[in-house]
PDB file of C-alpha atoms in Angstrom:
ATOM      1  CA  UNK F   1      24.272 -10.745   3.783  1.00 74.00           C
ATOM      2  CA  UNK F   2      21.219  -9.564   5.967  1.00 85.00           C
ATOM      3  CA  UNK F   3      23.125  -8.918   9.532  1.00 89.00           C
ATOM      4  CA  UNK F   4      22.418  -6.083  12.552  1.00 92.00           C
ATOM      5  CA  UNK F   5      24.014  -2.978  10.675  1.00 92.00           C
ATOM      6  CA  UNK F   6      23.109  -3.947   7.260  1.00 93.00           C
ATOM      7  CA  UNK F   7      21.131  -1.300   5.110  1.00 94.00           C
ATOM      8  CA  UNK F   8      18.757  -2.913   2.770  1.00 94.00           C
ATOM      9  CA  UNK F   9      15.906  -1.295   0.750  1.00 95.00           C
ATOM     10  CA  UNK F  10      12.246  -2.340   1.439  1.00 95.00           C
ATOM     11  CA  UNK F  11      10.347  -3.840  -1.521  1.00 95.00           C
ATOM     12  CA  UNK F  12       7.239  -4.432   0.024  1.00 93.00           C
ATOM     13  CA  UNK F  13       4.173  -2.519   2.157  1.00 92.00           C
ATOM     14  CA  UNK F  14       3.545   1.099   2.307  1.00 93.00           C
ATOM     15  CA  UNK F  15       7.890   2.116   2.777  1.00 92.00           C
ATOM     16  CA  UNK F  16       8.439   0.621  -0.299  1.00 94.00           C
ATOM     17  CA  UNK F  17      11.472   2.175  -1.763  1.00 93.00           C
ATOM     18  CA  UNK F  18      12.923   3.317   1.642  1.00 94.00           C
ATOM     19  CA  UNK F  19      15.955   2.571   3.071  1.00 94.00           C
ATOM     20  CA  UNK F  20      16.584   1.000   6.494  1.00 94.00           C
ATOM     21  CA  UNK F  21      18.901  -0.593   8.497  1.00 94.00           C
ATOM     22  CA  UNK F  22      18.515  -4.068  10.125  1.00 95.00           C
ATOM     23  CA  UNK F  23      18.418  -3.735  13.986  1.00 94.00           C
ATOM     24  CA  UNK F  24      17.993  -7.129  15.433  1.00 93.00           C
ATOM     25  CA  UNK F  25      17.838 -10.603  13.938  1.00 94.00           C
ATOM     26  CA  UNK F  26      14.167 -12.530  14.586  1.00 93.00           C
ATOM     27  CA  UNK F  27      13.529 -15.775  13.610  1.00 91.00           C
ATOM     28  CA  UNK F  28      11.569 -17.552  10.745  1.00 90.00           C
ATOM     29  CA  UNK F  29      13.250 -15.360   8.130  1.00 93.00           C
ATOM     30  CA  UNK F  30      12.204 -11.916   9.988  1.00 95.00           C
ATOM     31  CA  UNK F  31      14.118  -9.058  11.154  1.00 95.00           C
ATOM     32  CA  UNK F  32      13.720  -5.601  12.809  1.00 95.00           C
ATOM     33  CA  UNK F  33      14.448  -2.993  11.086  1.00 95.00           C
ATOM     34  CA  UNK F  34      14.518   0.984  11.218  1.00 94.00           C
ATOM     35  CA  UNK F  35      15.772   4.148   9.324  1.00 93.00           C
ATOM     36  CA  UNK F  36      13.195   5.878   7.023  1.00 93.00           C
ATOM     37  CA  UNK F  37      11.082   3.398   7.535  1.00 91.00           C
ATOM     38  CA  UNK F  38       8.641   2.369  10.258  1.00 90.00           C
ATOM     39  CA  UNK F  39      10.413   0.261  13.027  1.00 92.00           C
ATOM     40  CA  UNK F  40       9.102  -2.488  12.522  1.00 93.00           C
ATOM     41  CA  UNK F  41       9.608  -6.328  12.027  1.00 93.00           C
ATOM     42  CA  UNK F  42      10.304  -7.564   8.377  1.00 94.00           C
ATOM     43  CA  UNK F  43      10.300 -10.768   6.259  1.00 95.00           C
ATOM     44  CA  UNK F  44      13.927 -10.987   4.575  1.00 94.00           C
ATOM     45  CA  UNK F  45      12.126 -11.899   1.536  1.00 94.00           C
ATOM     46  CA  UNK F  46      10.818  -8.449   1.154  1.00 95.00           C
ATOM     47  CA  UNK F  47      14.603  -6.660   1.606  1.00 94.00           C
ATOM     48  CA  UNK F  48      17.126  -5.899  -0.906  1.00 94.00           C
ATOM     49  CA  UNK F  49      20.300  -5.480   0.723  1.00 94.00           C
ATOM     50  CA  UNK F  50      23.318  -3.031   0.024  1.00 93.00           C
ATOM     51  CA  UNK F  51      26.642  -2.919  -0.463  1.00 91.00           C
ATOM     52  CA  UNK F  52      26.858  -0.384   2.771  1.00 88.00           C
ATOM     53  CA  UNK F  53      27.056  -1.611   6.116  1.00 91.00           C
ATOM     54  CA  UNK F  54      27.160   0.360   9.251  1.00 91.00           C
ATOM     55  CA  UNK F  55      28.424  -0.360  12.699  1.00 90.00           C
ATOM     56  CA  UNK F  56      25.481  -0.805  15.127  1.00 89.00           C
ATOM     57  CA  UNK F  57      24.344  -2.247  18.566  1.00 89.00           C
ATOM     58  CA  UNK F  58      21.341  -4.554  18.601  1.00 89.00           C
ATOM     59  CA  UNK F  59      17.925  -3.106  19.066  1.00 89.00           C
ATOM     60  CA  UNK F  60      19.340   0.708  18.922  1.00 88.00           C
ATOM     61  CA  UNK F  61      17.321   3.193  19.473  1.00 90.00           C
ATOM     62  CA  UNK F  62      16.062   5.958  16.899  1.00 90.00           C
ATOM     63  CA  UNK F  63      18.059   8.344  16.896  1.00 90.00           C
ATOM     64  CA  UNK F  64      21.250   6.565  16.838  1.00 91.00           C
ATOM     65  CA  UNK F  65      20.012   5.317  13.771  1.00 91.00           C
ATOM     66  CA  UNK F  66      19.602   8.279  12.142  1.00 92.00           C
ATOM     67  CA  UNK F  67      22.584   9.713  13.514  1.00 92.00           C
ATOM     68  CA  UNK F  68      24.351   6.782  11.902  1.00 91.00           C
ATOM     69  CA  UNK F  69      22.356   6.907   8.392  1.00 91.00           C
ATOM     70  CA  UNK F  70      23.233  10.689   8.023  1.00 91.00           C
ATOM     71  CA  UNK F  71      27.043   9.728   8.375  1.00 91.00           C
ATOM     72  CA  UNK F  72      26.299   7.319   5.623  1.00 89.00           C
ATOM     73  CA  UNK F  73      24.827   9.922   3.737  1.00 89.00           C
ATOM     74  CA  UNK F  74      20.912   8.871   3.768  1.00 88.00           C
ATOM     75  CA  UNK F  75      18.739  11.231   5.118  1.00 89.00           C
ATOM     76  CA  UNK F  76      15.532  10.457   7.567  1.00 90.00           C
ATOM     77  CA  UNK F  77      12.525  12.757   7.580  1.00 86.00           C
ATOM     78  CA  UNK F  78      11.458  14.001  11.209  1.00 83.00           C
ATOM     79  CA  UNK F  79       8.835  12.101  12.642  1.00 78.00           C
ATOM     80  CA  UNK F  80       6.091  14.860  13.952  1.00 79.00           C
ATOM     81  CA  UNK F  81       3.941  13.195  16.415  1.00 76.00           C
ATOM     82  CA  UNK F  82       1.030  15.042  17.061  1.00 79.00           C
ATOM     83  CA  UNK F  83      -0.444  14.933  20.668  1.00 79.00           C
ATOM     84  CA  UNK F  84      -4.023  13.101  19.792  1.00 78.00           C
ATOM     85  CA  UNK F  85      -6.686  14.542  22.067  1.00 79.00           C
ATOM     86  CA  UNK F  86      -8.539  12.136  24.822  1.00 81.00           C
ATOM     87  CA  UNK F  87     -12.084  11.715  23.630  1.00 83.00           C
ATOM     88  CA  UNK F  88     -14.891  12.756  25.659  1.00 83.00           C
ATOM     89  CA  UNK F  89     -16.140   9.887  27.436  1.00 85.00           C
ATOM     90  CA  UNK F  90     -20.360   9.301  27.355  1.00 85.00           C
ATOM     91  CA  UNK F  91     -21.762   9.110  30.699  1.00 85.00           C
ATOM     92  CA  UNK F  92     -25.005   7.248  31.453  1.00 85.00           C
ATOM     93  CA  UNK F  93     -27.636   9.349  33.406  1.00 79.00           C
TER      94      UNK F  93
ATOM     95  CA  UNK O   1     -40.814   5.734 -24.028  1.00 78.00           C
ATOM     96  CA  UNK O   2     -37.518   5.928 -22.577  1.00 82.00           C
ATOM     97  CA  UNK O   3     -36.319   9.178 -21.148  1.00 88.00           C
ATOM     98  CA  UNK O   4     -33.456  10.862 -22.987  1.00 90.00           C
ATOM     99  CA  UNK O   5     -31.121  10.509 -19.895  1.00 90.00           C
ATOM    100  CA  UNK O   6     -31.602   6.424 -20.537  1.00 90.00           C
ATOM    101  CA  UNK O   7     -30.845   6.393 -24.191  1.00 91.00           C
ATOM    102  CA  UNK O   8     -26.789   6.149 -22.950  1.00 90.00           C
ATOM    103  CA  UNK O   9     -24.369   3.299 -24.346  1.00 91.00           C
ATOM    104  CA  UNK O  10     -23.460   3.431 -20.650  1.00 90.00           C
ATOM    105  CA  UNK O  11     -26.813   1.797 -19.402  1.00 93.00           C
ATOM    106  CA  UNK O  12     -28.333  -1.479 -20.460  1.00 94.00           C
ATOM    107  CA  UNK O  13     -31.830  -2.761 -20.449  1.00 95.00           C
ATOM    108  CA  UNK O  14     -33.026  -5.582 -18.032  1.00 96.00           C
ATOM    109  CA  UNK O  15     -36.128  -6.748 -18.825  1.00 97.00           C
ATOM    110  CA  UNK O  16     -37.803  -7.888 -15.426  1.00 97.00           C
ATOM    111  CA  UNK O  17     -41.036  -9.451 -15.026  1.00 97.00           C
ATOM    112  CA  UNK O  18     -43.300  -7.620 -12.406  1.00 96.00           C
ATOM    113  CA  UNK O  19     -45.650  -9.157  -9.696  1.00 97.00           C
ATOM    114  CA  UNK O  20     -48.518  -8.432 -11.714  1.00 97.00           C
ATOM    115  CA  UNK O  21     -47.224  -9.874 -14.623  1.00 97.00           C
ATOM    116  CA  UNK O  22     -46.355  -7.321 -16.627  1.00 97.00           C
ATOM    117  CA  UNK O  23     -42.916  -7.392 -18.624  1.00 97.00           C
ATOM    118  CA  UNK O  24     -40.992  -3.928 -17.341  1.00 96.00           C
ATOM    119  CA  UNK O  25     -37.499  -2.651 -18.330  1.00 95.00           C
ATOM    120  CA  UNK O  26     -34.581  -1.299 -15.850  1.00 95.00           C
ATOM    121  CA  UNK O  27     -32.195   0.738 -17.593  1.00 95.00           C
ATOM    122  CA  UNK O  28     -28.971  -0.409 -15.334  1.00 95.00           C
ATOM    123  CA  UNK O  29     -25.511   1.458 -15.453  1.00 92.00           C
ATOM    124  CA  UNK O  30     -22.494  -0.532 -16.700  1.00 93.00           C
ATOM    125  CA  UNK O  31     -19.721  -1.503 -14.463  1.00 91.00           C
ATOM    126  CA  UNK O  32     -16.599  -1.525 -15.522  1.00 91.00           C
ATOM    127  CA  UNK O  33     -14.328  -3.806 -16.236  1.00 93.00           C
ATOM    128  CA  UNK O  34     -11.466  -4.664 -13.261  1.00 95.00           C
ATOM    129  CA  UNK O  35      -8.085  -2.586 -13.215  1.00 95.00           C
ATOM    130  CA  UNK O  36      -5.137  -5.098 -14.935  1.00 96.00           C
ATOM    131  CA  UNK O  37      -1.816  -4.639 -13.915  1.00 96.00           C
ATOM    132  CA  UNK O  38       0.259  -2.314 -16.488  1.00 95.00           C
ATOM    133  CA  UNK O  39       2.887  -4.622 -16.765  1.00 94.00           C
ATOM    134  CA  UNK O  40       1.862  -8.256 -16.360  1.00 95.00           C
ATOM    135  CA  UNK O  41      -1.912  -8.141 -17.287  1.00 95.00           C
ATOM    136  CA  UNK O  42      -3.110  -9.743 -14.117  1.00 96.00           C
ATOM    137  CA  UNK O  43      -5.992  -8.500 -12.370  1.00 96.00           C
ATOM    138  CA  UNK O  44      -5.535  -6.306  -9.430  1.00 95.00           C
ATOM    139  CA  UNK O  45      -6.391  -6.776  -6.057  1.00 93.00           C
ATOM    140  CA  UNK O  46      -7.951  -3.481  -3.585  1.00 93.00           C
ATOM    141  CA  UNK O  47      -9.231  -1.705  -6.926  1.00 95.00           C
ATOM    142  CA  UNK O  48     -13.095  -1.956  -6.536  1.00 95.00           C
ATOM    143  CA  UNK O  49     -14.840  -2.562  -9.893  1.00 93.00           C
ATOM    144  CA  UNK O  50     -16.480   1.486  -9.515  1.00 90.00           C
ATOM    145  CA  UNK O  51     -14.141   3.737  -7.681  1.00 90.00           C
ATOM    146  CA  UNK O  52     -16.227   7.137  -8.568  1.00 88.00           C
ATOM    147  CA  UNK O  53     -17.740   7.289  -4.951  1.00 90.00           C
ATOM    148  CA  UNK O  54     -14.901   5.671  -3.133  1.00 94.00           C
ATOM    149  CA  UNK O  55     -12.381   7.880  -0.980  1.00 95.00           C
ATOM    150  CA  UNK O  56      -9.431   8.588  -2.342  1.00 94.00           C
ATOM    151  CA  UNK O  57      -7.276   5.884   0.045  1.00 93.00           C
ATOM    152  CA  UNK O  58      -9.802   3.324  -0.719  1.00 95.00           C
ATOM    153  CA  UNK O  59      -9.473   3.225  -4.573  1.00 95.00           C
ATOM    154  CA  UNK O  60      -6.052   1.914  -4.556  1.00 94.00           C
ATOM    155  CA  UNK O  61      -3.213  -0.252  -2.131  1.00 95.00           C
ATOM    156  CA  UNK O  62      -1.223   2.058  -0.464  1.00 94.00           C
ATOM    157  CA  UNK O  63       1.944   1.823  -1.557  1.00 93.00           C
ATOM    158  CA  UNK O  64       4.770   2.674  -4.867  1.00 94.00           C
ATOM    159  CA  UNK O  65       2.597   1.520  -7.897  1.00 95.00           C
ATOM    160  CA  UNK O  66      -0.576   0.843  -5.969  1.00 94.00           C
ATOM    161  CA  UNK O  67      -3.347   0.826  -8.688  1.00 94.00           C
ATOM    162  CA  UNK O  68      -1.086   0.679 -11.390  1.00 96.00           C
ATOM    163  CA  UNK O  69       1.327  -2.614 -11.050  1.00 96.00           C
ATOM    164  CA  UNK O  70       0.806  -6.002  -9.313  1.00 95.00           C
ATOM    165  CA  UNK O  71       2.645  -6.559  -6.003  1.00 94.00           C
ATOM    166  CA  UNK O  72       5.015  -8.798  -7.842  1.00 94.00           C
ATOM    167  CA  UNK O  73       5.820  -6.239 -10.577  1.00 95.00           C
ATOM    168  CA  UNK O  74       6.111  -3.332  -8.677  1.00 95.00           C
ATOM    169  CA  UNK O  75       8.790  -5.742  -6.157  1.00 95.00           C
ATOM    170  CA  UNK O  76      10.493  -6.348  -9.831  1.00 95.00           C
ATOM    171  CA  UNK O  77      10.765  -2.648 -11.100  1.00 96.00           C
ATOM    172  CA  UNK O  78      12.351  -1.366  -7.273  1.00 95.00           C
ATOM    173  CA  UNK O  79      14.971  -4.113  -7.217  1.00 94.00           C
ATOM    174  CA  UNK O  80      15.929  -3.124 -10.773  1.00 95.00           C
ATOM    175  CA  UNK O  81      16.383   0.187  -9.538  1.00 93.00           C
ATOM    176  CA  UNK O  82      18.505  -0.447  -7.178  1.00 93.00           C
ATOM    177  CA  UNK O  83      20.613  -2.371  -9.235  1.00 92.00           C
ATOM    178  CA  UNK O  84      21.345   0.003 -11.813  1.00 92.00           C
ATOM    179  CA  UNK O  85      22.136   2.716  -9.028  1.00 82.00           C
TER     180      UNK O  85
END
């Protein structure tokens, strides 16, 4: 079932049809989860989970989750973060 | 009379009455109908009834079969395939 290490598929929201693994149990039904997806905290209700569990600490960071998803065979895109530019601040005369 | 560009199946005539009285038509344009999910036949919600001057994130949801299926049908068709994988 839905534990830290399972990888479930999202059904809902904009990663819908990603795959991600479940980092930390929340309560009220929610969980954290990361991977190809956002990290972010999820309803169980919109997870499918898989057979495939891997072996993870709570709240891990990143990369160790893709490091572990790429043993499993499930590749993560790069996340390019672009360094946003201050904007000028207006001065009153 | 009616200018050609009026005489369109796409407008229809309102017939107002003016403040002087006088009986005047407005040749409106049509809107269209609102976007029904492909699979289901329910209406869909964040499709605006005219989409031909919205941006191209605001005509439909942002995710897998925004626009095209309901939320439930499109949570339906995903889990099905990853069942059959």
């Amino acid at each position: 079932m839905i534990d830290i290490g399972r990888v479930c598929v999202k059904l809902a929201g904009r990663d819908a049809r990603m795959k991600c693994v479940v980092i930390d149990v929340l309560e009220n039904n929610y969980v954290l989860v990361d991977g190809q997806t956002r990290r972010k905290k999820c309803n169980m209700a919109h997870l499918e989970p898989l057979d495939q569990s891997l072996e993870l600490g709570k709240n891990a960071d990143h990369e160790t989750v893709v490091a572990k998803l790429k043993e499993a065979g499930i590749q993560v895109k790069e996340r390019i973060r672009k360094d946003v530019a201050e904007k000028p601040k207006k001065t009153r005369k | 009379m009616p200018s050609g560009k009026h005489k369109s199946h796409a407008k229809r005539k309102v017939f107002r009455k003016t403040p002087g009285g006088r009986l005047t038509v407005h040749h409106v344009k049509r809107t269209p109908q609102p976007a029904h999910c492909g699979m289901c036949g329910t209406q869909l919600s964040g499709v605006p009834r005219d989409v031909s001057k919205c941006t191209k994130s605001q005509r439909r949801p942002e995710r897998p079969f925004g626009g095209v299926l309901c939320s439930s049908c499109s949570r339906r068709v995903i889990k099905e395939e990853v069942h059959s994988q």
